[in-house]
Coordinates of C-alpha atoms and ligand atoms in Angstrom, one line a residue:
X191 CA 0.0 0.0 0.0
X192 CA 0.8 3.6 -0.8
X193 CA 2.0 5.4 2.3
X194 CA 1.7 9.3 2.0
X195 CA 4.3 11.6 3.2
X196 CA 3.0 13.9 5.8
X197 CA 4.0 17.1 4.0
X198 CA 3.5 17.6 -0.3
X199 CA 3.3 20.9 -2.0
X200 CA -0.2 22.5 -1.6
X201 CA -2.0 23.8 -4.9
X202 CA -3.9 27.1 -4.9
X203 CA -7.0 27.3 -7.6
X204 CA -9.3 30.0 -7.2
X205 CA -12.7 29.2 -7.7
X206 CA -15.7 31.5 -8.2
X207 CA -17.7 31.2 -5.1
X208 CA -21.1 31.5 -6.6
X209 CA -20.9 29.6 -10.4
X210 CA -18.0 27.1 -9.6
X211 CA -15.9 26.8 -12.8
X212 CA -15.8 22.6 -13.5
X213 CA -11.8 22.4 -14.1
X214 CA -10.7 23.3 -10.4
X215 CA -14.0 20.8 -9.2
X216 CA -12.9 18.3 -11.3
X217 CA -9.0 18.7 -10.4
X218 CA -10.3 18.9 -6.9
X219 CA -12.1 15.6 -7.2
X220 CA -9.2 13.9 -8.5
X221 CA -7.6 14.2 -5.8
X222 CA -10.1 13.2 -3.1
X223 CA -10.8 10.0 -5.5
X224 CA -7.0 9.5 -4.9
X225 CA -7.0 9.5 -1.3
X226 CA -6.1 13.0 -1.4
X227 CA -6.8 16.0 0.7
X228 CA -8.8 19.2 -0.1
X229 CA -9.7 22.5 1.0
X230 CA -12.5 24.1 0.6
X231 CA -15.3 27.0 1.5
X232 CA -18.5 26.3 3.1
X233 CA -20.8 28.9 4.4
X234 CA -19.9 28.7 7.5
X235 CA -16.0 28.3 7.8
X236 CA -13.1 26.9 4.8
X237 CA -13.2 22.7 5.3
X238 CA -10.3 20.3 5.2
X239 CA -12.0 17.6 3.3
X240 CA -11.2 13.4 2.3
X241 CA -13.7 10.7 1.0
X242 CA -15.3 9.9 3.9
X243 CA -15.5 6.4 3.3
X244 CA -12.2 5.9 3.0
X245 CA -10.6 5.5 6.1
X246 CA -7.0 5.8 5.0
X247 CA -7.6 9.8 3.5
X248 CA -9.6 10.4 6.6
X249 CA -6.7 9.6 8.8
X250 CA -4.6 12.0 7.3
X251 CA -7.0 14.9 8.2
X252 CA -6.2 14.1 11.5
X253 CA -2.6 14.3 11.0
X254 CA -2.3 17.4 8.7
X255 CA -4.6 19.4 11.8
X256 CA -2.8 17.7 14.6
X257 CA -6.1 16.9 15.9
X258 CA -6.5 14.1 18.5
X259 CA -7.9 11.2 17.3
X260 CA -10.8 11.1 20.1
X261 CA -12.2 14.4 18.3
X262 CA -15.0 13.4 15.4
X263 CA -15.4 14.4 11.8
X264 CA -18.4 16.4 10.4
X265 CA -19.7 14.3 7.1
X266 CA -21.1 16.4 4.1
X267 CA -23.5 15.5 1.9
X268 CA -25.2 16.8 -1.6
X269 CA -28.6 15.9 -0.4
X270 CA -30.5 13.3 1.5
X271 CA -29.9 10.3 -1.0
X272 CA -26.4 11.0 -0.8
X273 CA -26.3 10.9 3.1
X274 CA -29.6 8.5 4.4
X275 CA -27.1 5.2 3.6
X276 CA -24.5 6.7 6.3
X277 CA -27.4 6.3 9.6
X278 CA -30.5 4.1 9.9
X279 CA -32.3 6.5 11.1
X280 CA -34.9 8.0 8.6
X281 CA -33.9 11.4 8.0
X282 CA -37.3 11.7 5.8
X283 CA -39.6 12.0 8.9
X284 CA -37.6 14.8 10.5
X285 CA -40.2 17.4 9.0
X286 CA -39.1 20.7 9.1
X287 CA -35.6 19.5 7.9
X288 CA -35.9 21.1 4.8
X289 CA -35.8 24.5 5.9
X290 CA -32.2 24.3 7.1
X291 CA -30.4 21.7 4.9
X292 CA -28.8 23.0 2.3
X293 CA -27.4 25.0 5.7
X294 CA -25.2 25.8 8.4
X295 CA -27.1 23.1 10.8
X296 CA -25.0 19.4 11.4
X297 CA -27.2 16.4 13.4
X298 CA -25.3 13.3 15.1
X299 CA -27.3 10.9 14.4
X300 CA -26.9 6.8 15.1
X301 CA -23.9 5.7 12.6
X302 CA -24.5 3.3 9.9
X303 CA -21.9 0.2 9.3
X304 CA -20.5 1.6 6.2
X305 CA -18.8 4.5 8.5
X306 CA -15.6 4.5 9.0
X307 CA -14.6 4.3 13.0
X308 CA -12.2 6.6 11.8
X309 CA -14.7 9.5 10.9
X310 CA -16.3 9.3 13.8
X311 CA -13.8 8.8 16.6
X312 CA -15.1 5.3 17.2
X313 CA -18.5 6.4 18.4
X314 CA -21.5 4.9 17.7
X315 CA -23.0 8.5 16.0
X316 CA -22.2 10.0 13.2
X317 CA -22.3 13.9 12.4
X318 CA -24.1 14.4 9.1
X319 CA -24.3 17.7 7.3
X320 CA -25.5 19.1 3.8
X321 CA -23.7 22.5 3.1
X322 CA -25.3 25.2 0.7
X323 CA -21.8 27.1 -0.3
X324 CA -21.8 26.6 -4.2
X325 CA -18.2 25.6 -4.5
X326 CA -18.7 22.6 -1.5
X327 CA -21.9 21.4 -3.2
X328 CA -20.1 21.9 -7.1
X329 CA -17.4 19.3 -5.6
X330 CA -19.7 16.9 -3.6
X331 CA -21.4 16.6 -7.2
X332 CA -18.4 16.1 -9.3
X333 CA -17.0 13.6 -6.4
X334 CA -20.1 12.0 -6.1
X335 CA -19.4 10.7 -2.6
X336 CA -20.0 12.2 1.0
X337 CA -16.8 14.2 2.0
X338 CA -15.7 14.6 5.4
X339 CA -13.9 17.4 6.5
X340 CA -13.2 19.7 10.2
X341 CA -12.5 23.1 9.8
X342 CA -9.4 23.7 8.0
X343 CA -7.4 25.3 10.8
X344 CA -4.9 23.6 12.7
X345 CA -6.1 22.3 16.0
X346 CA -7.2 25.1 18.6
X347 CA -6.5 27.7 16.1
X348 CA -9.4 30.1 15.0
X349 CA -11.2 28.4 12.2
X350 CA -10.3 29.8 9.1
X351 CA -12.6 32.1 7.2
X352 CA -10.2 33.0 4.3
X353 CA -8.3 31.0 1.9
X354 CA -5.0 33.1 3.7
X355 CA -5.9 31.5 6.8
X356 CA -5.9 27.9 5.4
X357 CA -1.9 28.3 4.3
X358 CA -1.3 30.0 7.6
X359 CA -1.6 26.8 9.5
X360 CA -1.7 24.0 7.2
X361 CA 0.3 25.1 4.2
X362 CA 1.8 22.0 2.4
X363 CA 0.0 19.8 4.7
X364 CA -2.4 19.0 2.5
X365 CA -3.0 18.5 -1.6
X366 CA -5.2 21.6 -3.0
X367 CA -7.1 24.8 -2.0
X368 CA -10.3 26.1 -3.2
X369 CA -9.5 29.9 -2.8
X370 CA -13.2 31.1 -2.9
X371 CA -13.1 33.8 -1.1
X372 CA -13.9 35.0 2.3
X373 CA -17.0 32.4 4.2
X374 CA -20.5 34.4 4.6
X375 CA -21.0 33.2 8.4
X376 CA -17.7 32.5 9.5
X377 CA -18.5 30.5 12.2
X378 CA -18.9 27.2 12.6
X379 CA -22.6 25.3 11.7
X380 CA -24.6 24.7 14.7
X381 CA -24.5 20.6 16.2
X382 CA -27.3 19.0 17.3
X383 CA -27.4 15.9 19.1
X384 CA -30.6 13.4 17.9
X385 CA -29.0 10.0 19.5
X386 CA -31.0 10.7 23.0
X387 CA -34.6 10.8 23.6
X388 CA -34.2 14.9 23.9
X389 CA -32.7 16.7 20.8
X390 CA -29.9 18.6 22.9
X391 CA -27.6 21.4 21.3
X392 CA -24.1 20.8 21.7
X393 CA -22.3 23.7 19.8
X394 CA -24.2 26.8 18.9
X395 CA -23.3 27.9 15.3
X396 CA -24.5 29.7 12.9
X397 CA -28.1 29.0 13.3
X398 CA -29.4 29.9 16.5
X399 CA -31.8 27.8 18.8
X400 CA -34.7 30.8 18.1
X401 CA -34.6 30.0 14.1
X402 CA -34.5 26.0 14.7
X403 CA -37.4 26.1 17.0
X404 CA -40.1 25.2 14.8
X405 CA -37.8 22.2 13.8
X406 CA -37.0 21.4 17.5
X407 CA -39.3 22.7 19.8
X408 CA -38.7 20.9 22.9
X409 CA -34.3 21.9 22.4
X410 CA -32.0 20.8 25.1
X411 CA -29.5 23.9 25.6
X412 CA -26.7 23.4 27.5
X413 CA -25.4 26.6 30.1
X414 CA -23.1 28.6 28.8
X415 CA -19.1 28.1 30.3
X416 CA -17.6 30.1 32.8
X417 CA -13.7 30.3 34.3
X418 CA -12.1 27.5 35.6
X419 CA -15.3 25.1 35.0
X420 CA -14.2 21.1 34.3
X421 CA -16.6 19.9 31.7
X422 CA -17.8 17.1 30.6
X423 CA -17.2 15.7 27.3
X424 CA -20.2 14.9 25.2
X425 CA -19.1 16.5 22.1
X426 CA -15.7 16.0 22.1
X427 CA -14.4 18.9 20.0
X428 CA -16.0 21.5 22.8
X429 CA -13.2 21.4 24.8
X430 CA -12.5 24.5 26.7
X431 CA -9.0 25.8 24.9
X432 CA -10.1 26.4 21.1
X433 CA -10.4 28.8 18.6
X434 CA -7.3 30.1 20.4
X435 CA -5.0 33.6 19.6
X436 CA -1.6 33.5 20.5
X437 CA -2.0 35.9 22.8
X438 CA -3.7 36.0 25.9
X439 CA -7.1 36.8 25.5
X440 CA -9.3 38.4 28.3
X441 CA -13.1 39.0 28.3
X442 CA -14.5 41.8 30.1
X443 CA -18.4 41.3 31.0
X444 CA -20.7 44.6 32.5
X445 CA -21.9 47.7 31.4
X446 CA -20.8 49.2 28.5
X447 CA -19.6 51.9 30.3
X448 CA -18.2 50.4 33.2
X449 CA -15.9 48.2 30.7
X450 CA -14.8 50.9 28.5
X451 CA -13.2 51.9 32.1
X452 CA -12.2 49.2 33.3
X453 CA -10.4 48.4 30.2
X454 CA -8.6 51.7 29.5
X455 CA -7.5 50.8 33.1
X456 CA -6.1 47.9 32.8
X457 CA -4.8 48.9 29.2
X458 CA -2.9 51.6 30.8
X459 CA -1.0 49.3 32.8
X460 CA -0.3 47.2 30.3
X461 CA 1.3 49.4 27.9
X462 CA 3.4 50.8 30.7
X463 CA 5.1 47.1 31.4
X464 CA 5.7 47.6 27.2
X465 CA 3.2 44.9 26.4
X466 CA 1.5 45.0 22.7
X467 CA -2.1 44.8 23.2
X468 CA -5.0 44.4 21.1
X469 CA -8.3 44.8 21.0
X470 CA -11.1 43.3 19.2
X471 CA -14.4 45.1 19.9
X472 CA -17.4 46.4 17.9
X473 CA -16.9 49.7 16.0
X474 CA -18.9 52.0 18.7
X475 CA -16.4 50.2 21.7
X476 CA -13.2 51.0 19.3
X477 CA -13.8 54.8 19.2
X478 CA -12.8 54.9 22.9
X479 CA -9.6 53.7 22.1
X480 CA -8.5 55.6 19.1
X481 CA -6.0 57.7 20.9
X482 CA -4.4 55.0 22.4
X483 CA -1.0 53.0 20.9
X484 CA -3.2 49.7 20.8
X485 CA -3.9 47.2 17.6
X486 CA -7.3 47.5 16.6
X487 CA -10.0 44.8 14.9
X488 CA -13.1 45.7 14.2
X489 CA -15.9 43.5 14.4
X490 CA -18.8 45.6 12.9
X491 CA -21.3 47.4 14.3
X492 CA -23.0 46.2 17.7
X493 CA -26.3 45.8 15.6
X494 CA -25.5 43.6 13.0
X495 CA -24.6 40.2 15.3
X496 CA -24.0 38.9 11.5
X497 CA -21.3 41.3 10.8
X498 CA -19.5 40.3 14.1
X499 CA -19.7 36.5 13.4
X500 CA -18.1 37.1 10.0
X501 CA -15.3 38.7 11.1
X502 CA -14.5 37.1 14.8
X503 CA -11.9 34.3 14.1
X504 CA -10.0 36.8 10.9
X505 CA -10.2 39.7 13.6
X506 CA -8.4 37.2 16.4
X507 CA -6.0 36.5 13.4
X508 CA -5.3 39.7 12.6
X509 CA -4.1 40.4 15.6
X510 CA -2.1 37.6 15.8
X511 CA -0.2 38.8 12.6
X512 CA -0.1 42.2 14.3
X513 CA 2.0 40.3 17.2
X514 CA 0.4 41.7 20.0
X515 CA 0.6 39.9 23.4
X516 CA -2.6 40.4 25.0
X517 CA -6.0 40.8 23.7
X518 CA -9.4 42.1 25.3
X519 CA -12.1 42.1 23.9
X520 CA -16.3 41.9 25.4
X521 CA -19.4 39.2 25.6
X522 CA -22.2 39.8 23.5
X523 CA -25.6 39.8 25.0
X524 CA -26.4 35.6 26.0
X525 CA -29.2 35.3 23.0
X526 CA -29.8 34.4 19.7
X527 CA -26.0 34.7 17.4
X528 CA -24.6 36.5 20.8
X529 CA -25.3 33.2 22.5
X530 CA -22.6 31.5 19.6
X531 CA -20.1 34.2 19.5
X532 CA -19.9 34.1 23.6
X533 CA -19.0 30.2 23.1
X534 CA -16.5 31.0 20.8
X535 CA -15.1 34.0 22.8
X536 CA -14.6 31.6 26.1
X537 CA -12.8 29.7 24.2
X538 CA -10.7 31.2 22.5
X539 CA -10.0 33.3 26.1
X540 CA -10.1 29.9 27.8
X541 CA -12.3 31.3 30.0
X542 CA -10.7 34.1 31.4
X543 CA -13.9 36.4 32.1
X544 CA -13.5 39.6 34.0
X545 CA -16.7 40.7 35.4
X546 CA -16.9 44.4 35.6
X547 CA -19.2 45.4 38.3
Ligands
TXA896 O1 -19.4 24.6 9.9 C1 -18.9 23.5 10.2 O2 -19.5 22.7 10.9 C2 -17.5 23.2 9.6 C3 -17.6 23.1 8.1 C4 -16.3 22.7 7.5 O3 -18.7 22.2 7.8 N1 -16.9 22.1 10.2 C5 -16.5 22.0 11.5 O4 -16.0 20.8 11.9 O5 -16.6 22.9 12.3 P1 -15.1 20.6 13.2 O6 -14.5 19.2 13.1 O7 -14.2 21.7 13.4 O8 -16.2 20.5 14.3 C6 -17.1 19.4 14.4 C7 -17.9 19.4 15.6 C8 -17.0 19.1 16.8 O9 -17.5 19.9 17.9 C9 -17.3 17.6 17.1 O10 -17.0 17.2 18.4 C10 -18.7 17.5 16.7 O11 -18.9 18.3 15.6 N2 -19.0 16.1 16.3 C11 -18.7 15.5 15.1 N3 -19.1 14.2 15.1 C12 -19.7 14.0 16.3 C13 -20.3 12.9 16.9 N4 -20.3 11.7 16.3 N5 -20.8 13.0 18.1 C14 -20.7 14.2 18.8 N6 -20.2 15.3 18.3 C15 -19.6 15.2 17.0
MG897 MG1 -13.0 23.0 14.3

């Protein structure tokens, strides 16, 4: 057998993110019919895909992220033709379904024998999605096959929204990029969990629980993390540490008064021990900060949750590139796409939340 060599040259095709043009999906295909790796958008985040039925190109997703092996893959599908052979349950009779699939929206459901244990972490559940971004349905046609894939960062890293952020952390790791441009969401597609008698939500994404409620009324939602908690692992890629900066991220949580104080405070003291700090708040919290020697990233205006989502994990990157050694930045209100861009501001703070009083 064939054994791949961990690193090969990466190939960058740009592809037009709303008419796909058939050479790159076709090139691409190749090389997932080949046991090869792929990058590509979704509308959520860019996905590291292989032929998820073969066990020996899904392996080397794991190795090109450096993810842990206990940590399960995401299959996409076309439609539901293409993904009802994967689970024996009957993904007909969940009415409503429609709605959200083509869409940011993945359900574990039971696993069916032609799975590989290696997709999903040798549970007995597999995670099932169908995406809507042209370019990830234009190569699930051409391919023909379901095609799993994580997000294409490396493991703990923000997810990566760009095609830029793809090289940053797995250049010639993997075969060929997709370079469709930036992802409309850009975060990650909501999971929910149908394996126990009570649908239960076990990473908000990009759909909130609000829009899915006509689909699951009766939703399980988990509390949101706080510092220093120990968690239990049901969904084992909502470990605390992820979506991480380099630097050290805190969170301050209060008024926004009272934290545009508290934060010049402690930004004050920063600069004078010569640290590089950054912040990554919405436009009206940056104006405070203008006259300040501090890296700024913007993450829209406070009104447009949407905006903020889009430009979260590239703003945490940003500042990365910028080299800065500590970052603030603030928790949204708990509800609706504030309740998915808190989750992914613990994490990639690790829980370091500073309640202002
Ligand atoms: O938007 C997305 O979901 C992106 C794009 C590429 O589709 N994918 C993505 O994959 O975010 P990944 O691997 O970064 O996150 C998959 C999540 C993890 O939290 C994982 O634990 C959970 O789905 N998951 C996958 N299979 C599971 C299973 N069998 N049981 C429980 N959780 C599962
Ligand atoms: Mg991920």
């Amino acid at each position: 057998m064939m054994v791949r060599p961990l690193t090969c040259s990466t190939r960058v095709l740009k592809i037009h993110p709303d008419t796909p043009e058939e050479g790159p999906l076709q090139e691409a295909a190749e090389v997932l019919l080949h046991g090869g790796l792929v990058a590509f958008p979704t509308e959520t985040v860019y996905g590291l895909g292989a032929l998820a039925l073969n066990p020996e190109a899904v392996k080397r997703i794991y190795q090109a992220k450096g993810r842990p092996a206990a940590d399960p893959l995401i299959v996409h599908g076309l439609d539901l033709p293409m993904l009802q052979p994967l689970t024996p349950l009957d993904l007909s009779r969940l009415e409503g379904l429609r709605q959200f699939w083509p869409g940011p929206l993945t359900l574990v459901v039971p696993r069916g024998a032609q799975v590989p244990l290696e997709v999903t972490a040798g549970l007995d559940a597999v995670a099932l999605r169908i995406p809507a971004h042209p370019v990830a349905r234009g190569l699930l046609a051409t391919v023909k096959a379901p095609i799993a894939a994580p997000s294409a960062n490396a493991f703990t890293r923000p997810s990566a929204t760009e095609a830029r952020h793809v090289l940053q952390d797995l250049s010639d790791r993997f075969e060929l990029l997709l370079d469709g441009g930036p992802t409309l969401h850009g975060l990650e597609s909501t999971v929910i969990d149908l394996t126990e008698e009570v649908p239960t939500l076990l990473r908000p994404g990009a759909l909130t629980p609000e829009l899915l409620q006509p689909l699951f009324p009766n939703l399980l939602l988990p509390a949101p993390r706080f510092e220093g908690e120990q968690v239990a692992l049901k969904s084992p890629g909502t470990q605390l540490k992820h979506y991480a900066p380099r630097a050290r991220m805190t969170l301050f949580k209060g008024s926004s008064q009272a934290v545009r104080q508290a934060m010049r405070d402690e930004l004050e003291a920063h600069l004078a021990l010569g640290l590089r700090v950054g912040l990554l708040l919405c436009e009206e919290d940056l104006l405070a900060f203008q006259d300040l020697p501090v890296e700024l990233a913007s993450l829209g205006s406070q009104t447009r949750l949407e905006e903020a989502g889009a430009r979260l994990f590239g703003g945490l990157r940003l500042l990365d590139e910028r080299r800065v050694e500590v970052i603030f930045s603030t928790l949204f209100e708990e509800a609706g796409l504030g309740r998915t861009l808190n989750d992914r501001l613990i994490r990639a703070s690790e829980g370091r939340v500073r309640p202002v009083p």
